[in-house]
PDB file of C-alpha atoms in Angstrom:
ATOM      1  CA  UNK Q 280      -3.578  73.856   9.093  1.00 82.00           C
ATOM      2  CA  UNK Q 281      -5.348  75.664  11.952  1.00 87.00           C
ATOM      3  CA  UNK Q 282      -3.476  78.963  13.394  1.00 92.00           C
ATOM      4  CA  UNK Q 283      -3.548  81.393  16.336  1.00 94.00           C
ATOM      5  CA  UNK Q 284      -1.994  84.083  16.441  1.00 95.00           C
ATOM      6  CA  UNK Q 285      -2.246  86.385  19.579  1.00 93.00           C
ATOM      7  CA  UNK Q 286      -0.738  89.923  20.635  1.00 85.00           C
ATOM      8  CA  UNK Q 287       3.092  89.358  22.334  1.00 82.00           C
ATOM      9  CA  UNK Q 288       2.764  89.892  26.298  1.00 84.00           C
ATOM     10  CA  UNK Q 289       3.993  90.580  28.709  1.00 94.00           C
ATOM     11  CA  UNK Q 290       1.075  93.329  29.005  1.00 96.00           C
ATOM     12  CA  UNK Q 291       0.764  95.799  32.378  1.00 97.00           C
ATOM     13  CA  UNK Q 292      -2.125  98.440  32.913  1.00 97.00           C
ATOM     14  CA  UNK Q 293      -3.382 100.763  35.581  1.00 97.00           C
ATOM     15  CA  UNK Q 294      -6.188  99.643  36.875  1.00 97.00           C
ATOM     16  CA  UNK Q 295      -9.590 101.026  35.491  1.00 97.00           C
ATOM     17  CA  UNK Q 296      -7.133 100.857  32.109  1.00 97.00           C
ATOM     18  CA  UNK Q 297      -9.136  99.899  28.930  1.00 97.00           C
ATOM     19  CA  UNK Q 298      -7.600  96.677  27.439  1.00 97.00           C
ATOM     20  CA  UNK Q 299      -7.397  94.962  23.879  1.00 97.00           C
ATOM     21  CA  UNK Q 300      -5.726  91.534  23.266  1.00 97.00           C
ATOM     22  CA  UNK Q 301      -5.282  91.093  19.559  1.00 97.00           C
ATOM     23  CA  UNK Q 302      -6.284  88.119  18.236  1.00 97.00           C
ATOM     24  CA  UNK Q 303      -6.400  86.202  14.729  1.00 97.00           C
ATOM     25  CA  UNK Q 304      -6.562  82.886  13.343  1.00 96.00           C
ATOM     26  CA  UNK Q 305      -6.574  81.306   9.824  1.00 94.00           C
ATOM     27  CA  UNK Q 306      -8.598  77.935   9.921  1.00 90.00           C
ATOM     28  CA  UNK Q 307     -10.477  75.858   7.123  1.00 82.00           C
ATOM     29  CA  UNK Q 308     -14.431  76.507   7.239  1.00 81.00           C
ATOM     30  CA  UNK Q 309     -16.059  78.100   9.997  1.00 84.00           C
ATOM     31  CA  UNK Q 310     -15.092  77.674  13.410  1.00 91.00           C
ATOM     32  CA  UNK Q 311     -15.968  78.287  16.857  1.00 92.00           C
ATOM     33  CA  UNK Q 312     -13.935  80.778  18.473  1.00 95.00           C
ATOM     34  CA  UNK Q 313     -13.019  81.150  22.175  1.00 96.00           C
ATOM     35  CA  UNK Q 314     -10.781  83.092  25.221  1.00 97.00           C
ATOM     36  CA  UNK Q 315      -9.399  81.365  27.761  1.00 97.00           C
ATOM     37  CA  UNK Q 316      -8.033  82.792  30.810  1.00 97.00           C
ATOM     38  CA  UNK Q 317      -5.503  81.308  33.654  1.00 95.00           C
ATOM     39  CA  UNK Q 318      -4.990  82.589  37.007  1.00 95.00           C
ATOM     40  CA  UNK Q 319      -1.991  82.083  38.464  1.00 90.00           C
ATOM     41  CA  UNK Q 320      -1.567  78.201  39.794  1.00 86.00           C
ATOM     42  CA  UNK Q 321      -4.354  77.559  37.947  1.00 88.00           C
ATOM     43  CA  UNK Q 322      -5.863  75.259  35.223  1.00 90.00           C
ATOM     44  CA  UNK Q 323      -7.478  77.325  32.091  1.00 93.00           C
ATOM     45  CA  UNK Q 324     -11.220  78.111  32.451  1.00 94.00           C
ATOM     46  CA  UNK Q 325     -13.590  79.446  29.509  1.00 94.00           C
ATOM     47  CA  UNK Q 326     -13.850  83.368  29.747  1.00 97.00           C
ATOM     48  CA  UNK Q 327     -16.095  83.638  27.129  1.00 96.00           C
ATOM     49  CA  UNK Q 328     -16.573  82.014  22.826  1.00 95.00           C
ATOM     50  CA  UNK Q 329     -18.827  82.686  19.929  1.00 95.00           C
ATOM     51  CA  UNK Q 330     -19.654  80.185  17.741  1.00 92.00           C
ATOM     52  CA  UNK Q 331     -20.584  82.246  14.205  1.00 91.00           C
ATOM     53  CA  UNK Q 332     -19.580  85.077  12.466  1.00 92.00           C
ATOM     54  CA  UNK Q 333     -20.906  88.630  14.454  1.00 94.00           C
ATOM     55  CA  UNK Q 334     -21.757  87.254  17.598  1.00 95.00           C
ATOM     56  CA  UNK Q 335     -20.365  89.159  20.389  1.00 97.00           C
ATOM     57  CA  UNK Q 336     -19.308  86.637  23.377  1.00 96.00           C
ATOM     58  CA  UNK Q 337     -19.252  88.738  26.904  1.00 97.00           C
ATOM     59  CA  UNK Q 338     -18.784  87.444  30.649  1.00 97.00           C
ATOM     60  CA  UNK Q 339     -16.997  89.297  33.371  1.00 95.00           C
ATOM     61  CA  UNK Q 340     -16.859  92.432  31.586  1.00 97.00           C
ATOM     62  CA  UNK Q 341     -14.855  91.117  28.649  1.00 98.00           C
ATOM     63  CA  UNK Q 342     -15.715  91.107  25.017  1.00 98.00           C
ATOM     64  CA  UNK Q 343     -14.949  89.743  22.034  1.00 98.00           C
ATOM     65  CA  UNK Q 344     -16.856  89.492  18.792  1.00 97.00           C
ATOM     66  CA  UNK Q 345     -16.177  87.480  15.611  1.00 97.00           C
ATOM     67  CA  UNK Q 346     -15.177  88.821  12.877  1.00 96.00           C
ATOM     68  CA  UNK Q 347     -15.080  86.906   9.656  1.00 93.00           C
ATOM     69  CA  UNK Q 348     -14.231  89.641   7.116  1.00 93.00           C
ATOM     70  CA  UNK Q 349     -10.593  89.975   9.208  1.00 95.00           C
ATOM     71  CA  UNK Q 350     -10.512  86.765  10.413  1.00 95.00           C
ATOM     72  CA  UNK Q 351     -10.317  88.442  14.213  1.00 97.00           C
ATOM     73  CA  UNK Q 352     -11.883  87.613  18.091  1.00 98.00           C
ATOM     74  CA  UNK Q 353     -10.476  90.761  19.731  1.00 98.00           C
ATOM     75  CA  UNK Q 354     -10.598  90.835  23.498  1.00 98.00           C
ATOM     76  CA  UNK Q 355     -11.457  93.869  25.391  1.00 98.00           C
ATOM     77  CA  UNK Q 356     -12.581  95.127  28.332  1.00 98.00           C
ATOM     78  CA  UNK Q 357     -13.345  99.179  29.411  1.00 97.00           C
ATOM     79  CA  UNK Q 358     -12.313  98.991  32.872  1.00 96.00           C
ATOM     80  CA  UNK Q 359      -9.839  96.759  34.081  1.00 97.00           C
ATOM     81  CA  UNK Q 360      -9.172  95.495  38.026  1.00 97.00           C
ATOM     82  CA  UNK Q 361      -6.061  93.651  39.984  1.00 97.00           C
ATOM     83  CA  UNK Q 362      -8.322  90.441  39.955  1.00 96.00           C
ATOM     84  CA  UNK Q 363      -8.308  90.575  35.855  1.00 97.00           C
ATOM     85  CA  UNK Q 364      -4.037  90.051  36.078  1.00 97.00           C
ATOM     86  CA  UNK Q 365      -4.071  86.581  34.510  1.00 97.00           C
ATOM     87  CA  UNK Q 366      -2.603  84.654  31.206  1.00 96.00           C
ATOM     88  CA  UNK Q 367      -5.201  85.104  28.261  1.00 97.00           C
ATOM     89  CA  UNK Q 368      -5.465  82.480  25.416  1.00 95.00           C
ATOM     90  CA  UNK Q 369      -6.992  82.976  22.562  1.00 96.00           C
ATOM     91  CA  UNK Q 370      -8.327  79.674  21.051  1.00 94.00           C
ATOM     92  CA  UNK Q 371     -10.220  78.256  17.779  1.00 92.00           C
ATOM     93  CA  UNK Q 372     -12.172  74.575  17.285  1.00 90.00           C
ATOM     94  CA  UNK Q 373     -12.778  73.508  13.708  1.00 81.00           C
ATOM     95  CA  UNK Q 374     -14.535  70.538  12.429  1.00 73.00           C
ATOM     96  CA  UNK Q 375     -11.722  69.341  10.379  1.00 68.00           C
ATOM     97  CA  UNK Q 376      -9.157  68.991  12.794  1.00 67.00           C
ATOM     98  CA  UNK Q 377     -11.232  68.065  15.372  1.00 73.00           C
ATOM     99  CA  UNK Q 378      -8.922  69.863  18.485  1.00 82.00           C
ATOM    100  CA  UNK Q 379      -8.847  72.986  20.185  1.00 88.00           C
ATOM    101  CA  UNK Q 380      -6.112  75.387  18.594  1.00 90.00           C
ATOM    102  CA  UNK Q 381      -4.310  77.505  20.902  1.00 92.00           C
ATOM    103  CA  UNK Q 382      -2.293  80.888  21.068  1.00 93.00           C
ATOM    104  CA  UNK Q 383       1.201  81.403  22.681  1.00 92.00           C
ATOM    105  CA  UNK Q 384      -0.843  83.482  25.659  1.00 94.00           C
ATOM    106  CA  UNK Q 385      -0.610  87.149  26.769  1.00 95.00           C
ATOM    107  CA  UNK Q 386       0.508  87.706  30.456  1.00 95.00           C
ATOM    108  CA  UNK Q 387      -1.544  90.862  31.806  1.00 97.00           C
ATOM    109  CA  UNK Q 388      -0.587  92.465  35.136  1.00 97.00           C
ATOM    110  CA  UNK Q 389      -2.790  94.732  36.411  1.00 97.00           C
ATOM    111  CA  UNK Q 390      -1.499  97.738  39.037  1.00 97.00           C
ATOM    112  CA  UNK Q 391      -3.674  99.233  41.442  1.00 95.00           C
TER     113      UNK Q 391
ATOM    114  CA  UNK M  42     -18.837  71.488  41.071  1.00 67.00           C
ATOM    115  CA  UNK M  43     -17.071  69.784  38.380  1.00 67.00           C
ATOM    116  CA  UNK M  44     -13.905  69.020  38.704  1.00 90.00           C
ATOM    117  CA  UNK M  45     -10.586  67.610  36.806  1.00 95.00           C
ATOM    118  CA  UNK M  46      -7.953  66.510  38.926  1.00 95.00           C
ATOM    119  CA  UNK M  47      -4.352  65.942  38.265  1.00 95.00           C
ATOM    120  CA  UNK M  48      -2.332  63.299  40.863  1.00 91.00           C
ATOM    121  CA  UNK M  49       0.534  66.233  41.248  1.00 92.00           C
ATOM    122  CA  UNK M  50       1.200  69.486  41.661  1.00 93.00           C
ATOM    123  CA  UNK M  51       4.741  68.985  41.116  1.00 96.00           C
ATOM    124  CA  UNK M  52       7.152  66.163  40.189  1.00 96.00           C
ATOM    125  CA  UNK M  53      11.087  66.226  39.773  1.00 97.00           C
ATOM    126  CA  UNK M  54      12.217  62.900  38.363  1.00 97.00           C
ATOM    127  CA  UNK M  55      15.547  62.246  36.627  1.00 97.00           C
ATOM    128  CA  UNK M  56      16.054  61.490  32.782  1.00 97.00           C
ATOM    129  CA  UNK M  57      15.536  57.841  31.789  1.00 97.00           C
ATOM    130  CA  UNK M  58      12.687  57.689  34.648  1.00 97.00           C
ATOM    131  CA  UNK M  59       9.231  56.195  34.109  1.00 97.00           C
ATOM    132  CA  UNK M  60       7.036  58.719  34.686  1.00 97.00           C
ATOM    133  CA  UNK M  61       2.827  58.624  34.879  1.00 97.00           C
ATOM    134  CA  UNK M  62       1.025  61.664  34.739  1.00 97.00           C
ATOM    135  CA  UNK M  63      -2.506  60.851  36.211  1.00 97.00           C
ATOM    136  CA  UNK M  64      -5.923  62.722  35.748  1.00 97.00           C
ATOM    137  CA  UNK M  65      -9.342  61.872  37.135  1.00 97.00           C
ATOM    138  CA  UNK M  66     -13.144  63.786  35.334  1.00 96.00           C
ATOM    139  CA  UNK M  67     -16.306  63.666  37.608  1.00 95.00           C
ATOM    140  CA  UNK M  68     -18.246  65.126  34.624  1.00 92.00           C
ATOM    141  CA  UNK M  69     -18.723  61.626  32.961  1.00 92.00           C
ATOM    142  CA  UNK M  70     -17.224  63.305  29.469  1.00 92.00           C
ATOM    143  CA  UNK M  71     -16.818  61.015  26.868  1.00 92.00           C
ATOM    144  CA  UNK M  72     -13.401  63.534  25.499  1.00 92.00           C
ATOM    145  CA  UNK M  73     -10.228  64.128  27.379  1.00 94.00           C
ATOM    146  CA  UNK M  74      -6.605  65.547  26.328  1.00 95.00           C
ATOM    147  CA  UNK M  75      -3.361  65.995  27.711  1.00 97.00           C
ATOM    148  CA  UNK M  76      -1.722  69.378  26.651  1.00 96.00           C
ATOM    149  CA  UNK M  77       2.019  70.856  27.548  1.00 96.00           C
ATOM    150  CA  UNK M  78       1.964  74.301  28.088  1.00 94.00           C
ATOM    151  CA  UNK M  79       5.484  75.964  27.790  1.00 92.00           C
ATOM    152  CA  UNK M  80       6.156  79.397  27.778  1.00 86.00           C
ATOM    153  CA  UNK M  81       5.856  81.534  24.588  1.00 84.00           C
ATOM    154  CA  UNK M  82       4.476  78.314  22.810  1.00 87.00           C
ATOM    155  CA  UNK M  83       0.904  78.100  24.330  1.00 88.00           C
ATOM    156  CA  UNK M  84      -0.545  75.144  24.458  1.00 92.00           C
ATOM    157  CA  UNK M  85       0.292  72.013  22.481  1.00 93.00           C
ATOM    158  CA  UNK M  86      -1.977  68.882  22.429  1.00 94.00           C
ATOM    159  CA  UNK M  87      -0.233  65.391  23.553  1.00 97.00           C
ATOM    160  CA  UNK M  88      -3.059  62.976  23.322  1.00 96.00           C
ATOM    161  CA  UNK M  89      -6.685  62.740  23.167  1.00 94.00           C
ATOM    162  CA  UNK M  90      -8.975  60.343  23.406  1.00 94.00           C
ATOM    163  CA  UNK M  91     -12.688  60.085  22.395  1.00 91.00           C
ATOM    164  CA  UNK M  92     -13.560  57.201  24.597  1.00 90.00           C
ATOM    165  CA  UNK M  93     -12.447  54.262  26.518  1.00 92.00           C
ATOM    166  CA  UNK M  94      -9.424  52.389  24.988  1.00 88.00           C
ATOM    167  CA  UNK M  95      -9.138  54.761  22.194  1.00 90.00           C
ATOM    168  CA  UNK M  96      -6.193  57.246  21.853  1.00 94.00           C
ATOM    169  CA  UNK M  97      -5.474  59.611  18.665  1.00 93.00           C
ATOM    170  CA  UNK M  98      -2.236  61.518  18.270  1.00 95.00           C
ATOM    171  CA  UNK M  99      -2.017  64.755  18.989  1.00 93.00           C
ATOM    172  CA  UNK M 100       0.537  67.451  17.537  1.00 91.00           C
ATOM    173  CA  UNK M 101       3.444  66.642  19.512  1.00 95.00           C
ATOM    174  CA  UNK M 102       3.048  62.752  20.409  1.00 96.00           C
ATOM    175  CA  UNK M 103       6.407  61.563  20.620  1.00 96.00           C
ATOM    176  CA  UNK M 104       8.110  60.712  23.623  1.00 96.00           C
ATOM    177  CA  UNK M 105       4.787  60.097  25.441  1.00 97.00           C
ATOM    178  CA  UNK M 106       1.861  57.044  25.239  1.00 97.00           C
ATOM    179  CA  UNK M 107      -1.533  57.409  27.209  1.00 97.00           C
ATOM    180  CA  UNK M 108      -3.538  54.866  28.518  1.00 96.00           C
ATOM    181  CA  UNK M 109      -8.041  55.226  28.969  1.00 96.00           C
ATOM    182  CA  UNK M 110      -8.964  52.005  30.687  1.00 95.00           C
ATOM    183  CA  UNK M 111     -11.907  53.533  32.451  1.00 95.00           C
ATOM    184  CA  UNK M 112     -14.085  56.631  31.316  1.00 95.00           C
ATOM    185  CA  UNK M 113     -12.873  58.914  33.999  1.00 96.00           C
ATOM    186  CA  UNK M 114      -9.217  58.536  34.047  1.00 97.00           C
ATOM    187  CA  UNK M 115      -6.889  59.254  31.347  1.00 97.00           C
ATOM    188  CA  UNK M 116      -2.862  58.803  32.075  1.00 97.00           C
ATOM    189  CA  UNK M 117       0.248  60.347  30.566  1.00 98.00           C
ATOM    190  CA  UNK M 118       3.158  58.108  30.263  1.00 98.00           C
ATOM    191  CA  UNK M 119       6.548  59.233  29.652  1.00 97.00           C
ATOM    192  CA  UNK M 120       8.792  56.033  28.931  1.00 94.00           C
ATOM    193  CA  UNK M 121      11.784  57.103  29.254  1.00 97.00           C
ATOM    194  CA  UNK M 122      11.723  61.180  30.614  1.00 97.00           C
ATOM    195  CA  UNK M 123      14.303  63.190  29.123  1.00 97.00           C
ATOM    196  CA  UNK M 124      15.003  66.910  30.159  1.00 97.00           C
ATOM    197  CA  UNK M 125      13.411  67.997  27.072  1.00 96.00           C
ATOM    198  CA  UNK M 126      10.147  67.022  28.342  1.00 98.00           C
ATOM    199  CA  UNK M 127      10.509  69.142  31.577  1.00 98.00           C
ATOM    200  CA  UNK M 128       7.373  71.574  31.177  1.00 97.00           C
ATOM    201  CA  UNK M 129       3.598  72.105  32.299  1.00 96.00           C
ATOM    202  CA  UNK M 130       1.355  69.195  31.767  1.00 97.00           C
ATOM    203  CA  UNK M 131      -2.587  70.037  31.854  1.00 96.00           C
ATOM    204  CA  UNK M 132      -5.434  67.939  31.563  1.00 96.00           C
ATOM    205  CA  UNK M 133      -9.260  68.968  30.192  1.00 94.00           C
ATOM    206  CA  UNK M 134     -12.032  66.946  29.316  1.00 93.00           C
ATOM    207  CA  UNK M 135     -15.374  67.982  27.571  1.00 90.00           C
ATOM    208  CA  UNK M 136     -18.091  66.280  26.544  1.00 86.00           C
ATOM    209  CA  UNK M 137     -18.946  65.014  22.820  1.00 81.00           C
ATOM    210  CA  UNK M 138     -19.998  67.145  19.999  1.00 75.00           C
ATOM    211  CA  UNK M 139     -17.834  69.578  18.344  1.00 68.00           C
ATOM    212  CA  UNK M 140     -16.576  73.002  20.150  1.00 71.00           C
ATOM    213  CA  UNK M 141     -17.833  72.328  23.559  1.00 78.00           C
ATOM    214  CA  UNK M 142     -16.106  73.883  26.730  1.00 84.00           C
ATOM    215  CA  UNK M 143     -13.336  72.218  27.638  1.00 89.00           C
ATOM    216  CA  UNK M 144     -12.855  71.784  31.476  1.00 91.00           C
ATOM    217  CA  UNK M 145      -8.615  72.063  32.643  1.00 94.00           C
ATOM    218  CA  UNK M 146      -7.233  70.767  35.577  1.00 95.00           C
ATOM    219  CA  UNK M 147      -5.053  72.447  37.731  1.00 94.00           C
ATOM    220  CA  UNK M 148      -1.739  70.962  35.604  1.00 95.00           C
ATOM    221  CA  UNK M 149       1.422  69.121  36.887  1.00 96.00           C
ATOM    222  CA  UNK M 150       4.864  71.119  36.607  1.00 96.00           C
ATOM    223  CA  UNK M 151       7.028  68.073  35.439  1.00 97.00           C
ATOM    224  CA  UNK M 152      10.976  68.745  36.028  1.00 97.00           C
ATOM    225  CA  UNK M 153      13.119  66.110  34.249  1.00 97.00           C
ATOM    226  CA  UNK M 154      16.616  66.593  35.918  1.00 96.00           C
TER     227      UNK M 154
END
């Protein structure tokens, strides 16, 4: 079946800090792809997705393009601030199972 | 602004409680799921449903039933709670069509004493 598999947390930069999030997934056909982020006592909300193989998904700052050649949606981002300290999924949807598949989440902190 | 809303913020019941888990979509979507989110496991789907009275099984269905009686409201029962149930409950909805957005509420921290 579909899997996620997402860089262990918890994660802490200085702020301006670049930051990767490792993330791959093994899935049947060709899915979409997508990063979720949660602020704390929050619901998730869409950070950003891409839907086909090379497209780059961006919003925020963040980044993340598919790769289907290592099966990879890396997140990064060049600078990062306090407001970016948050739990980051990592998510796929594919036709055949017909559900969102989730990571276990990284936990970034951000210092100033 | 669209919204998802979940009837609690937090609930402490004890085991062999009835417990619903309520959740309310302004966005008319036709999808909605109920997810538990514990820590180190991400998120694990409950339930979801595809329309009114329909319900399909998620990956981790047992122990809980759902009920869709009306397009915007999609509950979470827990028959009988037990303390192995005591976790995060979130609720998202999205509309139909493969790989859409799907829109979270603000979740329900369930503790089963």
């Amino acid at each position: 079946g579909d899997s996620v598999t997402q860089m262990e947390g918890p994660v802490t930069l200085s702020e301006e800090a670049f930051l990767t999030i490792n993330c791959t997934y093994t899935a049947t056909g060709y899915p979409s792809l997508f990063w979720y982020v949660q602020y704390p006592g929050e619901g998730l909300q869409l950070l950003l997705k891409a839907t086909k193989a090379d497209d780059k998904g961006s919003n925020k700052g963040f980044e993340a393009t598919y790769r289907k050649e290592t099966t990879s949606f890396h997140l990064e981002k060049g600078s990062v601030q306090v407001s970016d300290s948050a739990v980051y999924f990592c998510a796929l949807y594919s036709g055949s199972a017909r559900q969102l598949t989730f990571g276990s989440g990284t936990q970034l902190t951000v210092l100033p | 602004d669209v919204k998802v809303t979940q009837s609690s913020r937090y609930l402490v019941k004890r085991t062999g409680e009835k417990v619903f888990l309520e959740c309310v979509q302004d966005m008319d979507h036709e999808n909605m799921f109920w997810y538990r989110q514990d820590p180190g496991l991400g998120l694990r789907l409950i339930y979801f449903s595809y329309d009114v009275k329909m319900k399909e099984k998620g990956d981790i269905p047992e122990g809980y039933s759902v009920s869709r009686e009306k397009k915007e409201r999609f509950s979470l029962i827990l028959e009988s709670a037990s303390t192995n149930q005591t976790s995060m409950y979130l609720c998202a909805s999205t509309r139909s069509g493969g790989g859409n957005e799907q829109f979270f509420g603000p979740g329900t921290r369930l503790t089963v004493l």
